[in-house]
Amino acid sequence: MQKIEKKWIGNIRGEDVYAFLVTNGKGTLSAEILTYGGILRSLWYKGTDVALGRETLEDYFDNDGYIGPIIGRHAGRIQDAFFTLNRKTYILPKTENERVNLHSGDGFHTRVWQAEEVSGEEAAIKLSLVSPDGDGGFPGEVTVSVTFTVTNDDALRISYCAHTDADTLVNLTSHGYFNLNGHDSGSIENHTIVMNAAYYLPNNTLCAPTGEIRSVEGTSFDMRQEKRIGALLHADFPETNRFGGFDHTMVLQGTGFRKIAEVTGDKTGITMECITDRPGVHFYTGNKIDPLATYKHRTVYSTYQGFCLETQLFPDSMKYPFFPSVILKSGETFQSKTEYRFMLKKEKGK
Ligand code: BGC
């Protein structure tokens, strides 16, 4: 029987925060979602917790690594922290290197969302919030909802919806970190990956796109055949050398809701498929995970402890008109969907 359990975990700025444990009908997949930041704190698949998370609610108040939350209004980097829309220039706070707006500064990952249980065949909760006009420097009042469904075929489905009363930018994602050997099992270097991307966006030194869309052919970014993540990370390639691993947006093949990647943990044989309707995914290999922060069960996490598949539109798109548009027009609806689906494909340890 599917079930949803709700637990009070604390308070911030006078608002109560809850953790929801959402379990599917077979009892094989459970997601723990916090109403603070829409954080994915834990994700148990057949007894293995495959999501990185922090110990207490307070630990998330200083969440530099963006461990698990929903990112909005705009995921990724906006270099020089400005954009021009309808001939007006909007200045955003510079949150990184005094040059860049990353993940919208005090964005949706710092908000307390309203939660409701969604009734239906599958266990789901819906989080929503209203982002006022001018929030984080962005125009328009935006009403957002994010529904987390734990499906009976072992997927965590994240469905995003947003409306605005004035033209603005919307590019939402989830910053969940995964380790398919278990969150406390060390590095993901021995995980294997396949990704259906023939191009990627090279970064400049600020980790923002240069505007080039480059072929993966002959590079460490070619994951069209199964590769070991560690082999790609440590291959001597300027783009990964500079960032200590992957921190890049991949340009996904095809359109519509399609499978774009598959990652397998070597120790458990757990495979995660990623299915999305987005044109891009920001592939981040946890290059900068803070070993001194407090994580779940006081586990010490280190570099490469988890990876993120941040499905999204491309970062800094307002500067590059040939990138898919991040503009949400007044009266229009933003809708998107990503699934992280789990299965045991390989025998344990093989
Ligand atoms: C960024 C990384 C950053 C990470 C955690 C990613 O989305 O691209 O550069 O370190 O989030 O903060």
Short mmCIF file of C-alpha atoms and ligand atoms in Angstrom, two decimals:
data_model
loop_
_atom_site.label_atom_id
_atom_site.label_comp_id
_atom_site.label_asym_id
_atom_site.label_seq_id
_atom_site.Cartn_x
_atom_site.Cartn_y
_atom_site.Cartn_z
CA MET A 1 0.00 0.00 0.00
CA GLN A 2 1.32 3.41 -0.94
CA LYS A 3 1.77 5.76 1.96
CA ILE A 4 2.67 9.29 2.91
CA GLU A 5 4.04 10.12 6.35
CA LYS A 6 4.46 13.69 7.54
CA LYS A 7 6.83 14.80 10.29
CA TRP A 8 7.52 18.25 11.75
CA ILE A 9 11.27 18.91 11.63
CA GLY A 10 11.63 22.52 12.69
CA ASN A 11 10.90 26.13 12.03
CA ILE A 12 12.48 28.95 10.08
CA ARG A 13 11.39 32.62 9.95
CA GLY A 14 8.28 31.62 11.92
CA GLU A 15 7.26 28.94 9.42
CA ASP A 16 6.99 25.27 10.25
CA VAL A 17 8.94 22.84 8.12
CA TYR A 18 7.89 19.25 7.46
CA ALA A 19 9.51 16.15 6.03
CA PHE A 20 7.26 13.96 3.90
CA LEU A 21 8.13 10.32 3.39
CA VAL A 22 6.40 9.22 0.21
CA THR A 23 6.37 5.46 -0.48
CA ASN A 24 5.06 3.65 -3.54
CA GLY A 25 2.48 0.85 -3.58
CA LYS A 26 5.07 -1.95 -3.62
CA GLY A 27 7.11 -0.43 -0.79
CA THR A 28 10.21 -0.53 -3.02
CA LEU A 29 10.86 3.20 -3.42
CA SER A 30 10.50 5.96 -0.80
CA ALA A 31 11.45 9.61 -1.17
CA GLU A 32 11.95 11.95 1.74
CA ILE A 33 11.09 15.50 0.68
CA LEU A 34 11.41 18.58 2.89
CA THR A 35 9.08 21.56 2.57
CA TYR A 36 12.18 23.74 3.08
CA GLY A 37 13.65 24.19 -0.40
CA GLY A 38 11.77 21.21 -1.83
CA ILE A 39 14.81 19.21 -0.77
CA LEU A 40 15.17 15.57 -1.72
CA ARG A 41 16.87 14.40 1.47
CA SER A 42 16.72 10.62 1.05
CA LEU A 43 15.64 8.13 -1.58
CA TRP A 44 15.46 4.50 -0.57
CA TYR A 45 15.38 1.94 -3.35
CA LYS A 46 15.01 -1.63 -2.04
CA GLY A 47 16.73 -0.66 1.19
CA THR A 48 19.60 1.44 -0.24
CA ASP A 49 19.48 5.19 0.32
CA VAL A 50 20.75 6.53 -3.02
CA ALA A 51 20.44 10.28 -2.30
CA LEU A 52 22.97 12.47 -0.51
CA GLY A 53 21.53 14.56 2.29
CA ARG A 54 22.36 16.62 5.31
CA GLU A 55 21.68 15.76 8.94
CA THR A 56 19.37 18.46 10.30
CA LEU A 57 17.13 21.16 8.89
CA GLU A 58 19.60 23.76 10.21
CA ASP A 59 22.39 22.16 8.16
CA TYR A 60 20.45 23.17 5.06
CA PHE A 61 20.39 26.86 5.98
CA ASP A 62 23.96 27.05 4.74
CA ASN A 63 23.63 24.73 1.75
CA ASP A 64 26.51 25.85 -0.46
CA GLY A 65 26.62 22.52 -2.23
CA TYR A 66 22.88 22.76 -3.06
CA ILE A 67 22.45 19.25 -1.69
CA GLY A 68 19.02 18.16 -2.95
CA PRO A 69 16.77 21.21 -3.43
CA ILE A 70 14.57 22.59 -6.19
CA ILE A 71 16.41 25.40 -7.98
CA GLY A 72 14.58 28.44 -9.32
CA ARG A 73 13.64 30.80 -10.74
CA HIS A 74 16.68 30.22 -12.87
CA ALA A 75 18.98 27.22 -12.58
CA GLY A 76 22.63 27.65 -13.46
CA ARG A 77 24.92 30.59 -13.98
CA ILE A 78 24.06 34.00 -15.39
CA GLN A 79 27.40 35.62 -16.06
CA ASP A 80 27.77 39.25 -14.97
CA ALA A 81 24.40 38.82 -13.23
CA PHE A 82 22.16 40.71 -15.62
CA PHE A 83 19.80 40.08 -18.50
CA THR A 84 17.76 42.22 -20.85
CA LEU A 85 14.12 41.39 -21.43
CA ASN A 86 11.66 43.51 -23.42
CA ARG A 87 14.38 46.20 -23.68
CA LYS A 88 14.73 46.50 -19.92
CA THR A 89 17.89 45.37 -18.13
CA TYR A 90 17.48 43.51 -14.85
CA ILE A 91 20.36 43.39 -12.37
CA LEU A 92 20.63 40.29 -10.20
CA PRO A 93 22.73 39.76 -7.07
CA LYS A 94 26.24 38.50 -7.78
CA THR A 95 26.56 35.35 -5.73
CA GLU A 96 29.75 33.82 -7.05
CA ASN A 97 33.18 35.33 -7.77
CA GLU A 98 31.51 38.77 -7.68
CA ARG A 99 30.70 38.10 -11.32
CA VAL A 100 27.95 35.49 -11.53
CA ASN A 101 24.41 34.82 -10.37
CA LEU A 102 24.33 31.10 -9.53
CA HIS A 103 21.03 29.27 -8.97
CA SER A 104 19.24 32.63 -8.40
CA GLY A 105 20.99 33.58 -5.16
CA ASP A 106 18.45 33.27 -2.34
CA GLY A 107 16.27 31.27 -4.68
CA PHE A 108 13.58 28.66 -4.27
CA HIS A 109 15.99 26.36 -2.42
CA THR A 110 15.76 28.71 0.60
CA ARG A 111 11.95 28.97 0.71
CA VAL A 112 9.37 27.18 2.78
CA TRP A 113 6.92 25.64 0.33
CA GLN A 114 3.27 24.82 1.02
CA ALA A 115 2.61 21.10 0.79
CA GLU A 116 -0.45 19.04 0.00
CA GLU A 117 -0.93 15.34 -0.52
CA VAL A 118 -2.19 14.47 -3.98
CA SER A 119 -4.81 11.76 -4.05
CA GLY A 120 -4.60 9.20 -6.81
CA GLU A 121 -3.26 5.82 -7.85
CA GLU A 122 0.30 6.76 -6.97
CA ALA A 123 1.81 8.38 -3.89
CA ALA A 124 2.49 12.07 -4.48
CA ILE A 125 2.91 15.40 -2.78
CA LYS A 126 2.65 18.81 -4.35
CA LEU A 127 4.74 21.74 -3.14
CA SER A 128 3.85 25.27 -4.14
CA LEU A 129 4.94 28.83 -3.59
CA VAL A 130 4.37 32.34 -4.85
CA SER A 131 7.50 34.23 -5.85
CA PRO A 132 6.68 37.94 -5.69
CA ASP A 133 7.42 40.47 -8.43
CA GLY A 134 11.09 41.47 -8.14
CA ASP A 135 12.05 38.32 -6.22
CA GLY A 136 15.81 37.82 -6.62
CA GLY A 137 15.79 40.65 -9.17
CA PHE A 138 13.44 38.87 -11.60
CA PRO A 139 10.25 40.55 -12.87
CA GLY A 140 6.68 39.24 -12.50
CA GLU A 141 4.84 37.38 -9.77
CA VAL A 142 5.41 33.69 -10.42
CA THR A 143 3.24 30.92 -8.98
CA VAL A 144 5.11 27.63 -8.94
CA SER A 145 4.26 24.06 -8.10
CA VAL A 146 6.45 21.00 -8.02
CA THR A 147 4.84 17.57 -7.67
CA PHE A 148 6.92 14.63 -6.47
CA THR A 149 5.37 11.29 -7.39
CA VAL A 150 6.84 7.98 -6.28
CA THR A 151 5.54 5.68 -8.99
CA ASN A 152 4.66 2.04 -8.63
CA ASP A 153 7.31 1.20 -11.23
CA ASP A 154 10.05 2.69 -9.04
CA ALA A 155 10.50 6.17 -10.42
CA LEU A 156 10.67 9.50 -8.66
CA ARG A 157 8.78 11.78 -11.02
CA ILE A 158 9.22 15.54 -10.58
CA SER A 159 6.64 17.64 -12.42
CA TYR A 160 7.12 21.40 -12.55
CA CYS A 161 4.50 24.04 -13.30
CA ALA A 162 4.75 27.84 -13.25
CA HIS A 163 2.62 30.85 -14.25
CA THR A 164 3.61 34.48 -14.31
CA ASP A 165 1.72 37.77 -14.47
CA ALA A 166 4.54 39.50 -16.40
CA ASP A 167 7.21 38.27 -18.81
CA THR A 168 10.10 36.71 -16.88
CA LEU A 169 12.67 33.88 -16.90
CA VAL A 170 11.87 30.40 -15.61
CA ASN A 171 14.29 27.48 -15.66
CA LEU A 172 13.58 25.00 -12.87
CA THR A 173 15.49 21.89 -11.87
CA SER A 174 16.16 19.52 -9.00
CA HIS A 175 19.65 19.48 -7.53
CA GLY A 176 19.40 15.94 -6.13
CA TYR A 177 22.74 14.18 -5.67
CA PHE A 178 22.78 10.44 -6.30
CA ASN A 179 25.12 7.64 -5.29
CA LEU A 180 23.75 4.32 -6.50
CA ASN A 181 26.00 2.35 -4.18
CA GLY A 182 24.39 4.17 -1.26
CA HIS A 183 24.90 7.72 -0.05
CA ASP A 184 27.52 6.60 2.47
CA SER A 185 29.55 4.38 0.14
CA GLY A 186 32.32 6.72 -1.03
CA SER A 187 33.02 7.96 -4.50
CA ILE A 188 30.92 7.51 -7.66
CA GLU A 189 34.06 7.14 -9.80
CA ASN A 190 33.32 3.44 -10.41
CA HIS A 191 29.74 4.10 -11.51
CA THR A 192 29.16 3.70 -15.23
CA ILE A 193 27.20 6.15 -17.36
CA VAL A 194 25.56 6.29 -20.76
CA MET A 195 24.19 9.62 -21.93
CA ASN A 196 22.39 10.43 -25.13
CA ALA A 197 24.17 13.72 -25.84
CA ALA A 198 26.15 14.43 -29.01
CA TYR A 199 27.05 18.00 -27.98
CA TYR A 200 27.96 19.88 -24.82
CA LEU A 201 28.38 23.48 -23.77
CA PRO A 202 32.01 24.36 -23.02
CA ASN A 203 32.43 26.67 -20.03
CA ASN A 204 34.53 29.78 -19.62
CA THR A 205 36.67 30.19 -16.49
CA LEU A 206 33.59 31.32 -14.53
CA CYS A 207 31.90 27.99 -15.30
CA ALA A 208 29.32 29.79 -17.46
CA PRO A 209 28.74 28.75 -21.08
CA THR A 210 30.90 30.38 -23.75
CA GLY A 211 28.03 30.15 -26.24
CA GLU A 212 29.72 27.42 -28.24
CA ILE A 213 27.86 24.16 -28.82
CA ARG A 214 30.64 21.60 -29.27
CA SER A 215 30.58 18.02 -30.50
CA VAL A 216 31.44 15.37 -27.90
CA GLU A 217 33.25 13.30 -30.55
CA GLY A 218 36.76 12.39 -29.38
CA THR A 219 36.30 14.11 -25.99
CA SER A 220 35.67 13.00 -22.40
CA PHE A 221 32.11 14.23 -22.91
CA ASP A 222 31.30 11.35 -25.26
CA MET A 223 29.14 9.12 -23.08
CA ARG A 224 27.11 7.65 -25.93
CA GLN A 225 28.64 4.27 -25.12
CA GLU A 226 28.86 3.10 -21.51
CA LYS A 227 31.86 4.61 -19.69
CA ARG A 228 33.22 4.57 -16.17
CA ILE A 229 32.70 8.04 -14.68
CA GLY A 230 36.16 8.00 -13.03
CA ALA A 231 37.89 7.22 -16.32
CA LEU A 232 36.22 10.26 -17.91
CA LEU A 233 36.89 12.50 -14.92
CA HIS A 234 40.56 11.72 -14.75
CA ALA A 235 41.26 11.64 -18.47
CA ASP A 236 43.62 14.48 -19.22
CA PHE A 237 41.16 16.85 -20.89
CA PRO A 238 41.29 20.65 -20.42
CA GLU A 239 37.55 21.10 -19.75
CA THR A 240 37.40 18.56 -16.93
CA ASN A 241 40.89 19.41 -15.63
CA ARG A 242 39.80 23.00 -15.09
CA PHE A 243 36.78 22.11 -12.95
CA GLY A 244 38.11 18.93 -11.35
CA GLY A 245 35.41 16.90 -13.12
CA PHE A 246 32.13 17.53 -14.89
CA ASP A 247 30.24 20.75 -14.22
CA HIS A 248 28.82 21.19 -17.70
CA THR A 249 25.56 21.34 -19.56
CA MET A 250 25.05 18.50 -22.01
CA VAL A 251 22.86 19.03 -25.07
CA LEU A 252 20.45 16.13 -25.20
CA GLN A 253 19.43 14.31 -28.36
CA GLY A 254 15.79 14.13 -29.37
CA THR A 255 12.73 15.90 -28.07
CA GLY A 256 9.75 14.99 -25.95
CA PHE A 257 9.77 12.87 -22.82
CA ARG A 258 12.63 10.47 -23.53
CA LYS A 259 15.31 8.53 -21.73
CA ILE A 260 18.50 10.59 -21.76
CA ALA A 261 20.87 8.79 -19.41
CA GLU A 262 21.50 5.64 -17.46
CA VAL A 263 23.90 5.36 -14.52
CA THR A 264 24.82 2.16 -12.64
CA GLY A 265 26.45 1.69 -9.25
CA ASP A 266 29.17 -0.95 -9.37
CA LYS A 267 28.70 -2.23 -5.81
CA THR A 268 24.90 -2.63 -5.76
CA GLY A 269 24.12 -3.05 -9.46
CA ILE A 270 21.40 -0.40 -9.04
CA THR A 271 20.69 1.43 -12.28
CA MET A 272 19.05 4.82 -12.47
CA GLU A 273 17.52 5.94 -15.75
CA CYS A 274 16.83 9.61 -16.27
CA ILE A 275 13.85 10.48 -18.46
CA THR A 276 13.02 14.09 -19.22
CA ASP A 277 11.39 16.50 -21.64
CA ARG A 278 14.19 19.09 -21.21
CA PRO A 279 16.75 19.88 -23.96
CA GLY A 280 19.70 19.89 -21.55
CA VAL A 281 21.12 18.36 -18.42
CA HIS A 282 23.77 19.89 -16.22
CA PHE A 283 26.04 17.00 -15.32
CA TYR A 284 27.88 17.69 -12.06
CA THR A 285 30.14 15.12 -10.44
CA GLY A 286 30.36 16.59 -6.95
CA ASN A 287 33.80 18.10 -7.61
CA LYS A 288 33.36 20.61 -4.81
CA ILE A 289 31.51 18.64 -2.14
CA ASP A 290 32.46 20.15 1.20
CA PRO A 291 34.03 17.41 3.37
CA LEU A 292 33.58 19.53 6.50
CA ALA A 293 29.80 19.98 6.26
CA THR A 294 27.49 17.78 8.32
CA TYR A 295 25.70 15.10 6.36
CA LYS A 296 23.16 12.39 7.21
CA HIS A 297 24.08 10.08 10.07
CA ARG A 298 27.30 12.15 10.42
CA THR A 299 28.68 10.42 7.33
CA VAL A 300 31.79 12.09 5.93
CA TYR A 301 31.26 12.87 2.25
CA SER A 302 34.18 13.64 0.00
CA THR A 303 34.81 14.79 -3.55
CA TYR A 304 32.83 12.73 -6.11
CA GLN A 305 30.55 11.27 -3.40
CA GLY A 306 27.52 11.96 -5.61
CA PHE A 307 26.50 13.13 -9.05
CA CYS A 308 23.69 15.40 -10.23
CA LEU A 309 21.65 15.24 -13.40
CA GLU A 310 20.07 18.70 -13.35
CA THR A 311 17.63 18.52 -16.25
CA GLN A 312 16.95 21.99 -17.58
CA LEU A 313 17.10 24.62 -20.30
CA PHE A 314 20.61 25.97 -20.93
CA PRO A 315 22.22 28.42 -18.50
CA ASP A 316 22.77 32.07 -19.49
CA SER A 317 20.45 31.67 -22.48
CA MET A 318 19.50 35.34 -22.63
CA LYS A 319 23.00 36.06 -23.97
CA TYR A 320 22.78 33.41 -26.68
CA PRO A 321 19.57 33.76 -28.70
CA PHE A 322 20.19 30.42 -30.43
CA PHE A 323 19.83 28.58 -27.08
CA PRO A 324 16.27 27.40 -26.24
CA SER A 325 14.34 30.27 -24.68
CA VAL A 326 14.04 30.61 -20.90
CA ILE A 327 11.41 33.35 -21.20
CA LEU A 328 8.02 32.63 -19.69
CA LYS A 329 5.51 35.07 -21.09
CA SER A 330 2.73 36.62 -19.06
CA GLY A 331 -0.29 34.35 -19.02
CA GLU A 332 1.65 31.33 -20.32
CA THR A 333 2.32 28.14 -18.37
CA PHE A 334 5.72 26.54 -17.86
CA GLN A 335 5.45 22.78 -17.59
CA SER A 336 8.12 20.12 -17.47
CA LYS A 337 8.71 16.64 -16.18
CA THR A 338 11.71 14.50 -15.20
CA GLU A 339 11.80 10.95 -13.88
CA TYR A 340 14.60 9.18 -12.08
CA ARG A 341 13.76 5.49 -12.47
CA PHE A 342 15.45 2.69 -10.52
CA MET A 343 16.05 -0.96 -11.33
CA LEU A 344 18.50 -3.77 -10.73
CA LYS A 345 20.02 -4.50 -14.10
CA LYS A 346 23.33 -6.01 -13.18
CA GLU A 347 24.24 -8.57 -10.62
CA LYS A 348 25.63 -7.04 -7.45
CA GLY A 349 29.37 -6.35 -7.68
CA LYS A 350 29.67 -7.27 -11.39
C1 BGC B 1 27.09 24.02 -10.17
C2 BGC B 1 28.42 23.73 -9.50
C3 BGC B 1 28.23 23.90 -8.03
C4 BGC B 1 27.18 22.93 -7.62
C5 BGC B 1 26.92 22.95 -6.16
C6 BGC B 1 26.14 22.98 -9.70
O1 BGC B 1 24.90 23.11 -10.32
O2 BGC B 1 27.21 24.04 -11.56
O3 BGC B 1 29.43 24.57 -9.96
O4 BGC B 1 29.43 23.67 -7.34
O5 BGC B 1 25.98 23.16 -8.31
O6 BGC B 1 26.95 24.21 -5.68
#
